[in-house]
Amino acid sequence: MTTAKDIMHPGAQWIPAHETLDRAAQLMRNLNVGALPIADENERLCGILTDRDIVVGCVAMGHDPAKLTCGEMAKGTPRWIDAGADVNEVLREMQGHQIRRLPVIENKRLVGMISEADLARQLSDDQLKSFCESVYAAS
């Protein structure tokens, strides 16, 4: 059985909720990633911040990324998957919530992230087609 831990990109990093968006953008650049899980003061997942969130939700709205925090951008219930979850569970979670990145948690700690590219390497052509149709479908 292939698990979430088998297909994830290891070494994902949290960004604390109190950090500013400009700091998040710098960390994304340094790590060469487009999303960061946001952690509260107890290192619990409270959201995911994407580069698009910074551009569309902050800069394009005329806000200063040096003054808005990651926690202020966190919306909704963050989704995650256990490291031991089967690839089919990962697929259901990402399809069911129309998400393209999924934090992987093991023993209540972030151990990696699964992107759509990580998942796509594990899927058949039919599964990949179904995934794209459900994740990219207009809401």
mmCIF file of C-alpha atoms in Angstrom:
data_model
loop_
_atom_site.group_PDB
_atom_site.id
_atom_site.type_symbol
_atom_site.label_atom_id
_atom_site.label_comp_id
_atom_site.label_asym_id
_atom_site.label_seq_id
_atom_site.Cartn_x
_atom_site.Cartn_y
_atom_site.Cartn_z
ATOM 1 C CA MET A 1 0.000 0.000 0.000
ATOM 2 C CA THR A 2 1.357 3.400 -0.995
ATOM 3 C CA THR A 3 0.881 5.977 1.758
ATOM 4 C CA ALA A 4 0.788 9.749 1.982
ATOM 5 C CA LYS A 5 4.278 9.657 3.479
ATOM 6 C CA ASP A 6 5.533 7.723 0.445
ATOM 7 C CA ILE A 7 4.415 10.357 -2.055
ATOM 8 C CA MET A 8 4.755 13.598 -0.060
ATOM 9 C CA HIS A 9 7.456 16.185 -0.439
ATOM 10 C CA PRO A 10 9.308 15.962 2.884
ATOM 11 C CA GLY A 11 10.698 18.909 4.787
ATOM 12 C CA ALA A 12 7.674 21.186 4.666
ATOM 13 C CA GLN A 13 7.835 24.120 7.061
ATOM 14 C CA TRP A 14 5.188 25.950 9.056
ATOM 15 C CA ILE A 15 4.895 29.697 9.129
ATOM 16 C CA PRO A 16 3.680 31.035 12.466
ATOM 17 C CA ALA A 17 0.314 32.809 12.336
ATOM 18 C CA HIS A 18 1.882 35.990 13.765
ATOM 19 C CA GLU A 19 4.378 36.328 10.882
ATOM 20 C CA THR A 20 3.662 38.925 8.210
ATOM 21 C CA LEU A 21 2.835 38.155 4.604
ATOM 22 C CA ASP A 22 6.068 39.695 3.337
ATOM 23 C CA ARG A 23 7.983 37.248 5.546
ATOM 24 C CA ALA A 24 5.837 34.393 4.192
ATOM 25 C CA ALA A 25 6.634 35.459 0.616
ATOM 26 C CA GLN A 26 10.353 35.484 1.427
ATOM 27 C CA LEU A 27 10.125 32.008 2.959
ATOM 28 C CA MET A 28 8.207 30.715 -0.074
ATOM 29 C CA ARG A 29 10.932 32.110 -2.329
ATOM 30 C CA ASN A 30 13.708 30.578 -0.213
ATOM 31 C CA LEU A 31 11.997 27.175 -0.115
ATOM 32 C CA ASN A 32 10.835 27.374 -3.738
ATOM 33 C CA VAL A 33 7.234 26.580 -2.787
ATOM 34 C CA GLY A 34 3.888 28.191 -3.506
ATOM 35 C CA ALA A 35 2.171 27.405 -0.208
ATOM 36 C CA LEU A 36 2.925 27.279 3.498
ATOM 37 C CA PRO A 37 0.924 25.697 6.294
ATOM 38 C CA ILE A 38 0.105 28.263 8.990
ATOM 39 C CA ALA A 39 0.665 27.223 12.610
ATOM 40 C CA ASP A 40 -0.890 28.700 15.734
ATOM 41 C CA GLU A 41 1.097 29.241 18.946
ATOM 42 C CA ASN A 42 0.715 25.515 19.776
ATOM 43 C CA GLU A 43 2.077 24.464 16.355
ATOM 44 C CA ARG A 44 -1.360 23.310 15.275
ATOM 45 C CA LEU A 45 -2.486 23.776 11.699
ATOM 46 C CA CYS A 46 -4.762 26.808 11.416
ATOM 47 C CA GLY A 47 -4.607 27.399 7.667
ATOM 48 C CA ILE A 48 -2.611 27.309 4.470
ATOM 49 C CA LEU A 49 -1.256 30.400 2.782
ATOM 50 C CA THR A 50 -0.568 30.428 -0.953
ATOM 51 C CA ASP A 51 1.357 32.850 -3.107
ATOM 52 C CA ARG A 52 -1.965 33.613 -4.804
ATOM 53 C CA ASP A 53 -3.507 34.528 -1.424
ATOM 54 C CA ILE A 54 -0.760 37.110 -0.922
ATOM 55 C CA VAL A 55 -1.187 38.611 -4.382
ATOM 56 C CA VAL A 56 -4.977 38.545 -4.687
ATOM 57 C CA GLY A 57 -6.001 38.860 -1.040
ATOM 58 C CA CYS A 58 -3.447 41.432 0.013
ATOM 59 C CA VAL A 59 -1.495 43.254 -2.690
ATOM 60 C CA ALA A 60 -4.328 43.541 -5.225
ATOM 61 C CA MET A 61 -6.597 44.838 -2.455
ATOM 62 C CA GLY A 62 -4.139 47.649 -1.703
ATOM 63 C CA HIS A 63 -2.976 46.214 1.628
ATOM 64 C CA ASP A 64 0.599 46.215 2.876
ATOM 65 C CA PRO A 65 2.035 42.663 3.151
ATOM 66 C CA ALA A 66 4.384 43.931 5.861
ATOM 67 C CA LYS A 67 1.366 44.724 8.044
ATOM 68 C CA LEU A 68 -0.980 41.768 7.466
ATOM 69 C CA THR A 69 -0.266 38.506 9.256
ATOM 70 C CA CYS A 70 -0.584 34.968 7.986
ATOM 71 C CA GLY A 71 -3.186 34.306 10.667
ATOM 72 C CA GLU A 72 -5.334 37.123 9.318
ATOM 73 C CA MET A 73 -5.336 35.402 5.925
ATOM 74 C CA ALA A 74 -6.214 31.948 7.323
ATOM 75 C CA LYS A 75 -9.814 31.123 6.431
ATOM 76 C CA GLY A 76 -12.004 28.087 6.850
ATOM 77 C CA THR A 77 -11.113 24.697 8.215
ATOM 78 C CA PRO A 78 -7.634 23.579 7.167
ATOM 79 C CA ARG A 79 -7.446 20.134 5.594
ATOM 80 C CA TRP A 80 -4.631 17.649 6.245
ATOM 81 C CA ILE A 81 -3.917 13.949 5.938
ATOM 82 C CA ASP A 82 -2.246 11.443 8.234
ATOM 83 C CA ALA A 83 1.119 10.172 7.001
ATOM 84 C CA GLY A 84 -0.187 6.605 7.019
ATOM 85 C CA ALA A 85 -3.225 7.323 4.851
ATOM 86 C CA ASP A 86 -3.587 5.390 1.608
ATOM 87 C CA VAL A 87 -3.178 7.269 -1.690
ATOM 88 C CA ASN A 88 -6.893 6.767 -2.368
ATOM 89 C CA GLU A 89 -7.685 8.641 0.873
ATOM 90 C CA VAL A 90 -5.379 11.456 -0.233
ATOM 91 C CA LEU A 91 -7.175 11.576 -3.573
ATOM 92 C CA ARG A 92 -10.619 11.669 -1.917
ATOM 93 C CA GLU A 93 -9.556 14.450 0.455
ATOM 94 C CA MET A 94 -8.096 16.614 -2.291
ATOM 95 C CA GLN A 95 -10.976 15.997 -4.709
ATOM 96 C CA GLY A 96 -13.672 16.343 -2.078
ATOM 97 C CA HIS A 97 -12.420 19.737 -0.956
ATOM 98 C CA GLN A 98 -11.063 20.925 -4.326
ATOM 99 C CA ILE A 99 -7.571 21.491 -2.951
ATOM 100 C CA ARG A 100 -4.220 21.266 -4.692
ATOM 101 C CA ARG A 101 -1.896 21.034 -1.672
ATOM 102 C CA LEU A 102 -2.321 18.900 1.411
ATOM 103 C CA PRO A 103 -0.197 18.958 4.581
ATOM 104 C CA VAL A 104 0.894 15.549 5.860
ATOM 105 C CA ILE A 105 0.828 15.111 9.633
ATOM 106 C CA GLU A 106 2.493 12.373 11.686
ATOM 107 C CA ASN A 107 2.292 12.269 15.490
ATOM 108 C CA LYS A 108 0.713 15.751 15.455
ATOM 109 C CA ARG A 109 3.708 17.188 13.580
ATOM 110 C CA LEU A 110 4.020 18.442 10.007
ATOM 111 C CA VAL A 111 6.237 16.033 8.063
ATOM 112 C CA GLY A 112 5.537 17.051 4.481
ATOM 113 C CA MET A 113 3.179 18.354 1.830
ATOM 114 C CA ILE A 114 1.477 16.636 -1.060
ATOM 115 C CA SER A 115 0.996 18.738 -4.156
ATOM 116 C CA GLU A 116 -1.110 17.907 -7.151
ATOM 117 C CA ALA A 117 2.127 17.006 -8.973
ATOM 118 C CA ASP A 118 3.101 14.532 -6.226
ATOM 119 C CA LEU A 119 -0.308 12.917 -6.426
ATOM 120 C CA ALA A 120 -0.410 12.897 -10.231
ATOM 121 C CA ARG A 121 2.739 10.745 -10.352
ATOM 122 C CA GLN A 122 0.782 8.022 -8.524
ATOM 123 C CA LEU A 123 -2.461 8.108 -10.502
ATOM 124 C CA SER A 124 -3.629 6.271 -13.580
ATOM 125 C CA ASP A 125 -4.672 8.407 -16.547
ATOM 126 C CA ASP A 126 -8.352 7.944 -15.653
ATOM 127 C CA GLN A 127 -7.751 8.884 -12.006
ATOM 128 C CA LEU A 128 -5.768 11.939 -13.087
ATOM 129 C CA LYS A 129 -8.556 13.034 -15.425
ATOM 130 C CA SER A 130 -11.138 12.631 -12.651
ATOM 131 C CA PHE A 131 -8.916 14.522 -10.198
ATOM 132 C CA CYS A 132 -8.453 17.462 -12.571
ATOM 133 C CA GLU A 133 -12.156 17.610 -13.399
ATOM 134 C CA SER A 134 -13.154 17.702 -9.726
ATOM 135 C CA VAL A 135 -10.414 20.007 -8.395
ATOM 136 C CA TYR A 136 -10.521 22.516 -11.244
ATOM 137 C CA ALA A 137 -14.284 22.479 -11.793
ATOM 138 C CA ALA A 138 -15.960 25.837 -11.470
ATOM 139 C CA SER A 139 -17.718 26.136 -8.148
#
